[in-house]
XYZ file of C-alpha atoms in Angstrom:
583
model
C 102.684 97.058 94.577
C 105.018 98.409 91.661
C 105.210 101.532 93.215
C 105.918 100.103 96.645
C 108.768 98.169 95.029
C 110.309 100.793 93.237
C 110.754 103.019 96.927
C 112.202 99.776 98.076
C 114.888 99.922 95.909
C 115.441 103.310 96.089
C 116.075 102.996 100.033
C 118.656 100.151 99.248
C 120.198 101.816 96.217
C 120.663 105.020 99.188
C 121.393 102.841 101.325
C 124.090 100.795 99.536
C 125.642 104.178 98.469
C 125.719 105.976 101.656
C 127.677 102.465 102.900
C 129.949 102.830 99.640
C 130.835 106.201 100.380
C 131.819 105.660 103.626
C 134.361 102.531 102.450
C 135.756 104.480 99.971
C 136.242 107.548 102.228
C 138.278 105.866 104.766
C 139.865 104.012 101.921
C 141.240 107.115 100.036
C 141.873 108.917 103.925
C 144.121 105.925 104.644
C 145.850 106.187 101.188
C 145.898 110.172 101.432
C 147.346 109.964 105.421
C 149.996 107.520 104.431
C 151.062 108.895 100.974
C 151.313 112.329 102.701
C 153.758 110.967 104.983
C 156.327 110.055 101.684
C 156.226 114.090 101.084
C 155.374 113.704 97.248
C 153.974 116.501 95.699
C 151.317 117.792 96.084
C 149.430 117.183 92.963
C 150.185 113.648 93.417
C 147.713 114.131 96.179
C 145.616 116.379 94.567
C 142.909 113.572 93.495
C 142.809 111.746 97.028
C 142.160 115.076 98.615
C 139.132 115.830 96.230
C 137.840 112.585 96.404
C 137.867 112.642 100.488
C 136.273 115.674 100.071
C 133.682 114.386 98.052
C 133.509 110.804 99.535
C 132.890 112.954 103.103
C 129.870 114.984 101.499
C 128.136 112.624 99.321
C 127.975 109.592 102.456
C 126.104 112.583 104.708
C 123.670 113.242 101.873
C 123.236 109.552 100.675
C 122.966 108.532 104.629
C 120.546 111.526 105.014
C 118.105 110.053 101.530
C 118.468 106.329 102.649
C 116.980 107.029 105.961
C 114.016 109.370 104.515
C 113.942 106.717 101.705
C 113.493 104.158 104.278
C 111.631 105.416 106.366
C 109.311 106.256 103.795
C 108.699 102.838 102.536
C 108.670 101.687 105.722
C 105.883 103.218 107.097
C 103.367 103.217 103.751
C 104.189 99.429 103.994
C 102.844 99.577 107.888
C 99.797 101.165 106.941
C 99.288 98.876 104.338
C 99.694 96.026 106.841
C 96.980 97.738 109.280
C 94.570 98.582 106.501
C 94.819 95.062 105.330
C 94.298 93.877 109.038
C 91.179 96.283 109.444
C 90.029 94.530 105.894
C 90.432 91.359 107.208
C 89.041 91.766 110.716
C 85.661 93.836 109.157
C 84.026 91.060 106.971
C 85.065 88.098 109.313
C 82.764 88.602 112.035
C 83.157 88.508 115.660
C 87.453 87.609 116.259
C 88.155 84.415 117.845
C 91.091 86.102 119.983
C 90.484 88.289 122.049
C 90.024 92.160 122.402
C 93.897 92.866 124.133
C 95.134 90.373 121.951
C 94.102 92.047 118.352
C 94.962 95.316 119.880
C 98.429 93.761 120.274
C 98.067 92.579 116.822
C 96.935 95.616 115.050
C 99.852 97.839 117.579
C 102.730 95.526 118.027
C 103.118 93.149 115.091
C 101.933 95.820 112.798
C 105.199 97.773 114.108
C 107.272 94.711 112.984
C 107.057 95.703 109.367
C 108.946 98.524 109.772
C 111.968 96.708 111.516
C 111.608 93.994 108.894
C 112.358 96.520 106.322
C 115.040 99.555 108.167
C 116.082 97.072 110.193
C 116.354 94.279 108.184
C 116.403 93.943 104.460
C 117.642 97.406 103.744
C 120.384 96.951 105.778
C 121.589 93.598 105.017
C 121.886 94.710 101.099
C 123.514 97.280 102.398
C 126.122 95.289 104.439
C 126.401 92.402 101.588
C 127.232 94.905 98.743
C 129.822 96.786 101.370
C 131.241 93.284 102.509
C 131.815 92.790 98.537
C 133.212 95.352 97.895
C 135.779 95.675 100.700
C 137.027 91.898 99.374
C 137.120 93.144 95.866
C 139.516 95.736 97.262
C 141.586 93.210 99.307
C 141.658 90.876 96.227
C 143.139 93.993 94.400
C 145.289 95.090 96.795
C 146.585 91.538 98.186
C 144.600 88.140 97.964
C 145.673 86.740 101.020
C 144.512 89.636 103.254
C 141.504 89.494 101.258
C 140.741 85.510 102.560
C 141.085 86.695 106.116
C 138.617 89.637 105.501
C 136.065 87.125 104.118
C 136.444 84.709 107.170
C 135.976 87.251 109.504
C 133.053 89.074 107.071
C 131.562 85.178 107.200
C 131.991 85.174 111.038
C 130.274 88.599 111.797
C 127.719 88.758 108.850
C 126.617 84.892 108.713
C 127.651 82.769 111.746
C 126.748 85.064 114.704
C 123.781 86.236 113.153
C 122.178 82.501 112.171
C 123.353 81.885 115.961
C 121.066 84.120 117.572
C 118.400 83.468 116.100
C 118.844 79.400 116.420
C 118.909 80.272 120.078
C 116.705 83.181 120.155
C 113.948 81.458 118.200
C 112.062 79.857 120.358
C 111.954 82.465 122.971
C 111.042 84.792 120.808
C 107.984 82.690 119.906
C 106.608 83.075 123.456
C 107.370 86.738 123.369
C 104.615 88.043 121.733
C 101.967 85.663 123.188
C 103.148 86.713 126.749
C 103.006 90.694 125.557
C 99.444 89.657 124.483
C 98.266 87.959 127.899
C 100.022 91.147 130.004
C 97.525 93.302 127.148
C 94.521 91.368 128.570
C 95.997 91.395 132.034
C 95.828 95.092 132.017
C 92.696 95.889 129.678
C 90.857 93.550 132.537
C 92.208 95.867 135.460
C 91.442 99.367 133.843
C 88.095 98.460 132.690
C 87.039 95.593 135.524
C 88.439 97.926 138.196
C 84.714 98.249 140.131
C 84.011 94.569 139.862
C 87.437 93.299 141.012
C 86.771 96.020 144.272
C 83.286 94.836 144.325
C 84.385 91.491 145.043
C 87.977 91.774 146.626
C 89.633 90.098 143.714
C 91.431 93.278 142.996
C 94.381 91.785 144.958
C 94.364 88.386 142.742
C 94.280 90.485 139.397
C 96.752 92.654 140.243
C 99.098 89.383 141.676
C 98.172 87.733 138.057
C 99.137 91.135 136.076
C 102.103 91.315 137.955
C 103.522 87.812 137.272
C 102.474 88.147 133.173
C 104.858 91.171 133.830
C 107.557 89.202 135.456
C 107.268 86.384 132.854
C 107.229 89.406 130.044
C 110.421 90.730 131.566
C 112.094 87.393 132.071
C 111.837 86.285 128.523
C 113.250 89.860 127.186
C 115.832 89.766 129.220
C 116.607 86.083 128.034
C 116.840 87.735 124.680
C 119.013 91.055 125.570
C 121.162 88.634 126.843
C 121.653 86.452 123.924
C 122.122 89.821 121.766
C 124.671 91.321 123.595
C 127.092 88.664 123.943
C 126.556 87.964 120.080
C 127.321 91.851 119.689
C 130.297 91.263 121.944
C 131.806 88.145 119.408
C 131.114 90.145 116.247
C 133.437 93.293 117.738
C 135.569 90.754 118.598
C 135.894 88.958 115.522
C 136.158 92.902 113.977
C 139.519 93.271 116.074
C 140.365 90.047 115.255
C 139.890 90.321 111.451
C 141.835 93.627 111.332
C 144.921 92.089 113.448
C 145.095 89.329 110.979
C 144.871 91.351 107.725
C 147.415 93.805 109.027
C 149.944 90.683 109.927
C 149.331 89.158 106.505
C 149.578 92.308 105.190
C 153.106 92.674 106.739
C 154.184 89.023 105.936
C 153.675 89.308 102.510
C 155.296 92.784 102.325
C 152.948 95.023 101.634
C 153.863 98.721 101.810
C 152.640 101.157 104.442
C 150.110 102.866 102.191
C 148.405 99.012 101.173
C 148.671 97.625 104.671
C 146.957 101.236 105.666
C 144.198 101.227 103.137
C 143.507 97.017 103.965
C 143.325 97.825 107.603
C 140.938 100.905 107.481
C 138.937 99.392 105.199
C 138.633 96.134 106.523
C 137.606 98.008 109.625
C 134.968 99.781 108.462
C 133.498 97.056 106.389
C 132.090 95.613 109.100
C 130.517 98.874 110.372
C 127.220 97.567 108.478
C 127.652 93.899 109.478
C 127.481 94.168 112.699
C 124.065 95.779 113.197
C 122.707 92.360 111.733
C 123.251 90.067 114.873
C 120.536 92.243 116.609
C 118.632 92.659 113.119
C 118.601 88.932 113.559
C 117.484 88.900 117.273
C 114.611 91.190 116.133
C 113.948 89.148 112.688
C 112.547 86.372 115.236
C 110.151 88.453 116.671
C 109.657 89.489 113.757
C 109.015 86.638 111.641
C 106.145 85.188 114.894
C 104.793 88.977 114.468
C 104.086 88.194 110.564
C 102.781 84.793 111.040
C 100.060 86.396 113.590
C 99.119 88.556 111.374
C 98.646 86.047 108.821
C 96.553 84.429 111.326
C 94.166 86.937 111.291
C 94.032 87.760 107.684
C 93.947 84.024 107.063
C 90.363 84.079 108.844
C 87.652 83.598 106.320
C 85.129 85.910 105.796
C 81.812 85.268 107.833
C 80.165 86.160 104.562
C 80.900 85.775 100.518
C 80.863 88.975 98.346
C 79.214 88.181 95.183
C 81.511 88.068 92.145
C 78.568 90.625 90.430
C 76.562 92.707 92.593
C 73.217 93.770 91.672
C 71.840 96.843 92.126
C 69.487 97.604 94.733
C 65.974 98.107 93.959
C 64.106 101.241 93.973
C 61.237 102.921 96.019
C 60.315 101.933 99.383
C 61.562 98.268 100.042
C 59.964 94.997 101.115
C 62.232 92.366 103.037
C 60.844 88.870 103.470
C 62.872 85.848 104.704
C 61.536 82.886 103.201
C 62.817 79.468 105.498
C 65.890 81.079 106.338
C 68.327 78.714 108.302
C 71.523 79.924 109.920
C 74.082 77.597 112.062
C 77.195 79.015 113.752
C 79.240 75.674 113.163
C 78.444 72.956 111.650
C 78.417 70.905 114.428
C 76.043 72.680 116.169
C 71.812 72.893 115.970
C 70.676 75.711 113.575
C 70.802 79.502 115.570
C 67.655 79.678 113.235
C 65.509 77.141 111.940
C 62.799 77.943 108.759
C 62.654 81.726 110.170
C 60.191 83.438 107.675
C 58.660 87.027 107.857
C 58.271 90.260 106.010
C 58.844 94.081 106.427
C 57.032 95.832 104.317
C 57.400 99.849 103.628
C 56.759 101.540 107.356
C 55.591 98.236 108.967
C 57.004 97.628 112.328
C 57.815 93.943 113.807
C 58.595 92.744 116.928
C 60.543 90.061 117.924
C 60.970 88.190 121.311
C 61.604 85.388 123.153
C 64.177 83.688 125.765
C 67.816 84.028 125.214
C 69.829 81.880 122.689
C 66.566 81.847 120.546
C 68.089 83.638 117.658
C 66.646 87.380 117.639
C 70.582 88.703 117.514
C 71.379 86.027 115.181
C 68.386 87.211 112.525
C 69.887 90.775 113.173
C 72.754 89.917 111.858
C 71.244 87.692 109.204
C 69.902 90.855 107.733
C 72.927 92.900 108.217
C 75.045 90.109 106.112
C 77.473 89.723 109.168
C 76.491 86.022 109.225
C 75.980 83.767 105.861
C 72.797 81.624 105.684
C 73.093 77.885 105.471
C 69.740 77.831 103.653
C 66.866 79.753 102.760
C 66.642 83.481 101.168
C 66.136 87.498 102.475
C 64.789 89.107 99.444
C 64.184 93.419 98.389
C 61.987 94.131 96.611
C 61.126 97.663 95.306
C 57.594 98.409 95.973
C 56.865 102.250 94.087
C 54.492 103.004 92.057
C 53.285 101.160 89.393
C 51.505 101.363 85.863
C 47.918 100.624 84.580
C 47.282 97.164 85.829
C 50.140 97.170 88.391
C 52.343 95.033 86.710
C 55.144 97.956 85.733
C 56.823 100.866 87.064
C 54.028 104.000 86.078
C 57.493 105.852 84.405
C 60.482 104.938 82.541
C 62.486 106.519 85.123
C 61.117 104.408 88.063
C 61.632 101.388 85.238
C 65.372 102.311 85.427
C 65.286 102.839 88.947
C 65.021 99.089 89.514
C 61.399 99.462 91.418
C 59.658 96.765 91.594
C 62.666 94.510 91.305
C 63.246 91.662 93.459
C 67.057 91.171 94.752
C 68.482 88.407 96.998
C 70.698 89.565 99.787
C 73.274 87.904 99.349
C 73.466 89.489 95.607
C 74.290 92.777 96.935
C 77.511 93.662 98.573
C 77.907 93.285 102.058
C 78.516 97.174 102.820
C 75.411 97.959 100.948
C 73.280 95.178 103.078
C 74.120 97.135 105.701
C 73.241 100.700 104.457
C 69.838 99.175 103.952
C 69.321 97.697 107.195
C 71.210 98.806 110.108
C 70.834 100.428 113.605
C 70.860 100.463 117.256
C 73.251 97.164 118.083
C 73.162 95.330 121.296
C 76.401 96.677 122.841
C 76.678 100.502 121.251
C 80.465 101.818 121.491
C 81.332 105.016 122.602
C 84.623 106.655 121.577
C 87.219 109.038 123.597
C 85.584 112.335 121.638
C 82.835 114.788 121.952
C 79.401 114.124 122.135
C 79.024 115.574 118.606
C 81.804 113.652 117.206
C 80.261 110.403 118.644
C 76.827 111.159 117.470
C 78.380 112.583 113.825
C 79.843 108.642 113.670
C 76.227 107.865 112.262
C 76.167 110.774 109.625
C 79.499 112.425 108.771
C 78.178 114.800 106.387
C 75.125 116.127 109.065
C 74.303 119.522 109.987
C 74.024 121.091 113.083
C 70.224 120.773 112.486
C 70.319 117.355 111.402
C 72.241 116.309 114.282
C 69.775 118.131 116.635
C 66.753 116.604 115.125
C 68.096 113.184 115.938
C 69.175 114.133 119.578
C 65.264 115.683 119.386
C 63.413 112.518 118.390
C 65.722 110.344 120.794
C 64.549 113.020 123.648
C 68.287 113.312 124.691
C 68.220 117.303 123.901
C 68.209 118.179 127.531
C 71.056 116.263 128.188
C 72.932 117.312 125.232
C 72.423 120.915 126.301
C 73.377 120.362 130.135
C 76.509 118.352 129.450
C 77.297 120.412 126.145
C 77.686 118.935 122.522
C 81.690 119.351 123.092
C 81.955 117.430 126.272
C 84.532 114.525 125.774
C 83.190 111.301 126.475
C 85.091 108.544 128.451
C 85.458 105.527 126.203
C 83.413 102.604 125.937
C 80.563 104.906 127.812
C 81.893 105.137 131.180
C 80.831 108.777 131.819
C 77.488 108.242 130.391
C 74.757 106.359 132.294
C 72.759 103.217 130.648
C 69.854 104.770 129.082
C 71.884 107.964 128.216
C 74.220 105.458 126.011
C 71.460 103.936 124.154
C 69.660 107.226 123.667
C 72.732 108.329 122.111
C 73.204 104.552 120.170
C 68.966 105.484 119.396
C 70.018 108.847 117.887
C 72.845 107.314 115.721
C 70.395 105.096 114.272
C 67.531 107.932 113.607
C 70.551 109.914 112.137
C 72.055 107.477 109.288
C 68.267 106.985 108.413
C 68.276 103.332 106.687
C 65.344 102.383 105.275
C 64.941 99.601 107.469
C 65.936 100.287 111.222
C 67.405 97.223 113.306
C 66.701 97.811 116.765
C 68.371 95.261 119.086
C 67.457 95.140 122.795
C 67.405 98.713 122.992
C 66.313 98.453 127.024
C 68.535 95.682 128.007
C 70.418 96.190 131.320
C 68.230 99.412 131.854
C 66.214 99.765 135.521
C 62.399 99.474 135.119
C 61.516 103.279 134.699
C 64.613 103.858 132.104
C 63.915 100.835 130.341
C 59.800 101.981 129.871
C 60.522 105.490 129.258
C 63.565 104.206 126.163
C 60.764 102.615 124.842
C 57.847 104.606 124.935
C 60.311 106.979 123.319
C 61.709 104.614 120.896
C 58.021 103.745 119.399
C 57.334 107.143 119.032
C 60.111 108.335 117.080
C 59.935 105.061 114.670
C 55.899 105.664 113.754
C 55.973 105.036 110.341
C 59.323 104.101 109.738
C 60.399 100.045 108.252
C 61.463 98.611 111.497
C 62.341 95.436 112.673
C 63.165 95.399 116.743
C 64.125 92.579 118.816
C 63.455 92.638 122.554
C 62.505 90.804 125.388
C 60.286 93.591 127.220
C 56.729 93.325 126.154
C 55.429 96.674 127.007
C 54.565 98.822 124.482
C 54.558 96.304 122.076
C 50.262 96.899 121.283
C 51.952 99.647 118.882
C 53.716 97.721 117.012
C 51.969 95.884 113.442
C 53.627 92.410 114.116
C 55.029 90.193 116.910
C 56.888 87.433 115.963
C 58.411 84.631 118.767
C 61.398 82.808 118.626
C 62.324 79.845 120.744
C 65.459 77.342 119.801
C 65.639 78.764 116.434
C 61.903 78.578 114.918
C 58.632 80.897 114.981
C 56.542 79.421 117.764
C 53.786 82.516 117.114
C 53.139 85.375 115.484
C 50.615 88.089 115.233
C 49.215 91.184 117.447
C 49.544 91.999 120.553
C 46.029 91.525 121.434
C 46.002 88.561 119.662
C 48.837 86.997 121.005
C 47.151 87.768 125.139
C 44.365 85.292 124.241
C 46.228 82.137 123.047
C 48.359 80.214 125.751
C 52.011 80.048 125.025
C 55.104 82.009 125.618
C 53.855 85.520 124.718
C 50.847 85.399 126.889
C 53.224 83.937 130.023
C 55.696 86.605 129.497
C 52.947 88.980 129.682
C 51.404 88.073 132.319
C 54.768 87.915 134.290
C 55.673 91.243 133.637
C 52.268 92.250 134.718
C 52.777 90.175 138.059
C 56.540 92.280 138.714
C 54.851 96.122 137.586
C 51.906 95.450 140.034
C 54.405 93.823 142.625
């Protein structure tokens, strides 16, 4: 923050400078132009002409730092502003606004930092210490031209400018919401284009995009409108300004060279004035940009870093959730409701049931994206242990932490999820290679590393058909279902947690994709701490544990085989899906 405060005032010391220069250049050109005309000699001149000289230089070079200066600061402060955004957005969860509307966010409002600093503060320092200046001069020089040069300063610099943006205010407040609906407007045509043709609503979207446009175009109009004819008064009340000082100037007597160097310089003083009736158009926009932004950062965190993280314990790891209770809002029946069950080193559980009975919500339960209301996940390290089993067997394992027992929610949220992560529910795929998108998972991976994973994920064939440097269309569109969550299934086997979250790997797959991605999927996680959630039951004899969810609680639990030969849910699910494969 020091450091970003010290470029700040470098830009306006450059800034204020460059402005100085350029008054006092046209100030000693007037005197020099005027004084020549009297024929004195020429070292009476001798000084002027040095200092025009000089005055000429120094404002290119000072213009020249103030806009690298500013430019400077301007953009480290908009990276700040996005990196503070991304901060915000990470540990809060799923966004209440939506997708087009952050991206609007994090693009356009992010962007209004930089005007709020080249086009706003450094320039209005600029412009004050100028405007000073040029009515110390006229105070100097003659008092009463120096009154008229402060009304019409006033008039340009303060009136004009708090004018616009009375009246530009409250347009400008609908400005950015109506930039962030024609965002949506369009995201929903590129990447709804099949279903709106699917079901001839292309038409209808395309009518709605159009009039977000029109209502877009409208309001920034409105506001070009308002700008200009404020830009028109302040030249205006320049001319005006100038006239006057020049008539006082005569009134009063003044000689040619003082009614010269009053008149150019009252001239130029406003050169840095006037910019600020469109600064203060733009400040609106600005200032609705910033409070958005606060919006979002304003959002609290879904969960609550501990103020002293522990450490996380050694060896293999145990997770058990004891009674663990999670609710959404608190108006609202628990998403989970006294969930308990335990992963212990290479165990694999299942869990199923209907939708909306909590299986995502548990997910994220264990990936510290959602904070319990109640209840506890615990590690524990479970290594090897000394005579009698009650201590590590070495004092390095003792340092090691194994055998240690650590509640989630004392370990930082980034490290939760280093420890249990996976295949989500709705994998992303980015505008890069196939490499680059599997790399994601494992930055630092070989090319052997990054084979084995396409290997165990049996996606090698396609891999070597479509080639590792193929670009893939975002959000997946050039891959097909089971391809994307082959390639979401090699992530996972990549970044290697040491518990593997696997949620409805097979969802929105056909039958024979679906079967296959799973057959698959329990082969390459023999062995392995895993914890998948699904509501296919095939292949699910494999697995140590079934546990099912309905409304929040554990309704059963056990094998597979025991599970067939108790009524409830599990046996009518299975017998269902028996009824369809036979059908």
């Amino acid at each position: 923050m020091r450091r970003m405060s010290g470029r700040i005032a470098l830009a306006a010391a450059a800034g204020v400078a460059a402005e100085l220069a350029g008054l006092a250049l046209i100030g000693s050109a007037a005197w020099l132009i005027t004084r020549a005309a009297e024929q004195p000699p020429l070292a009476a001149l001798s000084v002027a002409i040095v200092g025009v000289r000089a005055f000429a230089t120094s404002k290119g070079v000072l213009r020249y730092g103030e806009r690298l200066t500013g430019h400077d600061v301007a953009l480290r402060a908009q990276a700040t502003t996005r990196e503070r955004l991304y901060q915000a957005l990470v540990p809060a969860g799923p966004p209440s606004q939506k997708g087009a509307d952050l991206l609007s966010r994090m693009v356009d409002d992010t962007d209004a930092v930089q005007d709020l600093l080249v086009r706003g503060l450094l320039p209005a320092v600029a412009a004050l210490v100028t405007g000073v200046a040029a009515v110390v001069l006229g105070l100097f020089l003659l008092p009463a031209a120096a009154l008229v040069l402060t009304a019409g300063l006033l008039t340009a610099g303060v009136v004009l400018p708090a004018g616009v943006a009375a009246v530009t205010r409250r347009r400008a407040a609908l400005i950015a919401p109506a930039r962030a609906e024609l965002a949506a407007r369009v995201a929903d045509l590129l990447h709804g284009a099949a279903d709106l043709a699917a079901y001839g609503a292309g038409d209808r979207a395309l009518a709605a995009s159009a009039g977000a446009d029109a209502r877009l175009a409208a309001l920034e109009r409105a506001q070009a409108r308002t700008g200009a004819v404020a830009t028109c008064l302040g030249v205006l009340a320049q001319g005006l300004t100038v006239a006057g000082v020049v008539l006082v100037a005569q009134g009063a007597g003044a000689g040619s060279v003082a009614t010269a160097v009053l008149a150019l310089t009252s001239l130029v003083s406003f050169e840095p004035l006037l910019p600020m009736i469109t600064a203060a158009e733009r400040m609106t926009g600005v200032s609705a940009a910033l409070r958005r932004l606060r919006e979002v950062r304003a959002t609290p965190p879904a969960v609550a870093e501990p103020a002293r993280p522990a450490a996380v314990p050694g060896g293999p790891l145990t997770v058990e959730v004891e009674d663990l209770v999670v609710r959404h809002a608190a108006d609202r029946a628990p998403a989970l409701n006294g969930v308990a069950l335990t992963l212990t080193p290479g165990k694999r559980v299942a869990v199923v049931g209907p939708s909306g009975a909590g299986k995502s919500t548990l997910l994220a339960a264990l990936m510290r994206l959602v904070e319990p209301e109640s209840g506890a996940i615990r590690l524990s390290g479970s290594g090897s242990t000394g005579p009698g089993g009650d201590a590590p067997g070495t004092e390095a394992e003792a340092e090691a932490g194994t055998g240690k027992t650590v509640d989630l929610r004392d370990l930082p949220s980034d490290e939760a999820r280093r420890i249990m992560t996976g295949l989500t529910q709705d994998p992303y795929v980015f505008q890069a290679s196939f490499r680059d998108n599997l790399r994601l998972a494992g930055p630092e991976a070989d090319e052997a590393a990054l084979a084995e994973a396409v290997r165990r994920a049996r996606l090698e064939e396609w891999a070597e058909r479509t080639g590792w440097d193929t670009v893939l269309g975002e959000d997946g569109r050039t891959v097909s279902g089971g391809q994307l969550q082959r390639l979401a299934l090699a992530r996972a086997l990549l970044n290697d947690p040491p518990v593997l979250l696997l949620d409805e790997p097979a969802e929105a797959l056909d039958e024979e994709t679906a079967d296959a991605l799973m057959a698959d999927l329990l082969d390459a996680t023999r062995g392995r701490t895993t914890l998948l959630v699904t509501h296919r039951l095939r292949g699910l004899e494999e697995v140590d544990e079934i546990v099912v969810l309905e409304n929040g609680s554990v309704l059963q639990r056990g094998t597979h085989r025991e599970l067939v030969e108790v009524p409830g849910y599990y046996r009518d699910l299975w017998r269902s899906e028996a009824m369809v494969s036979r059908a």
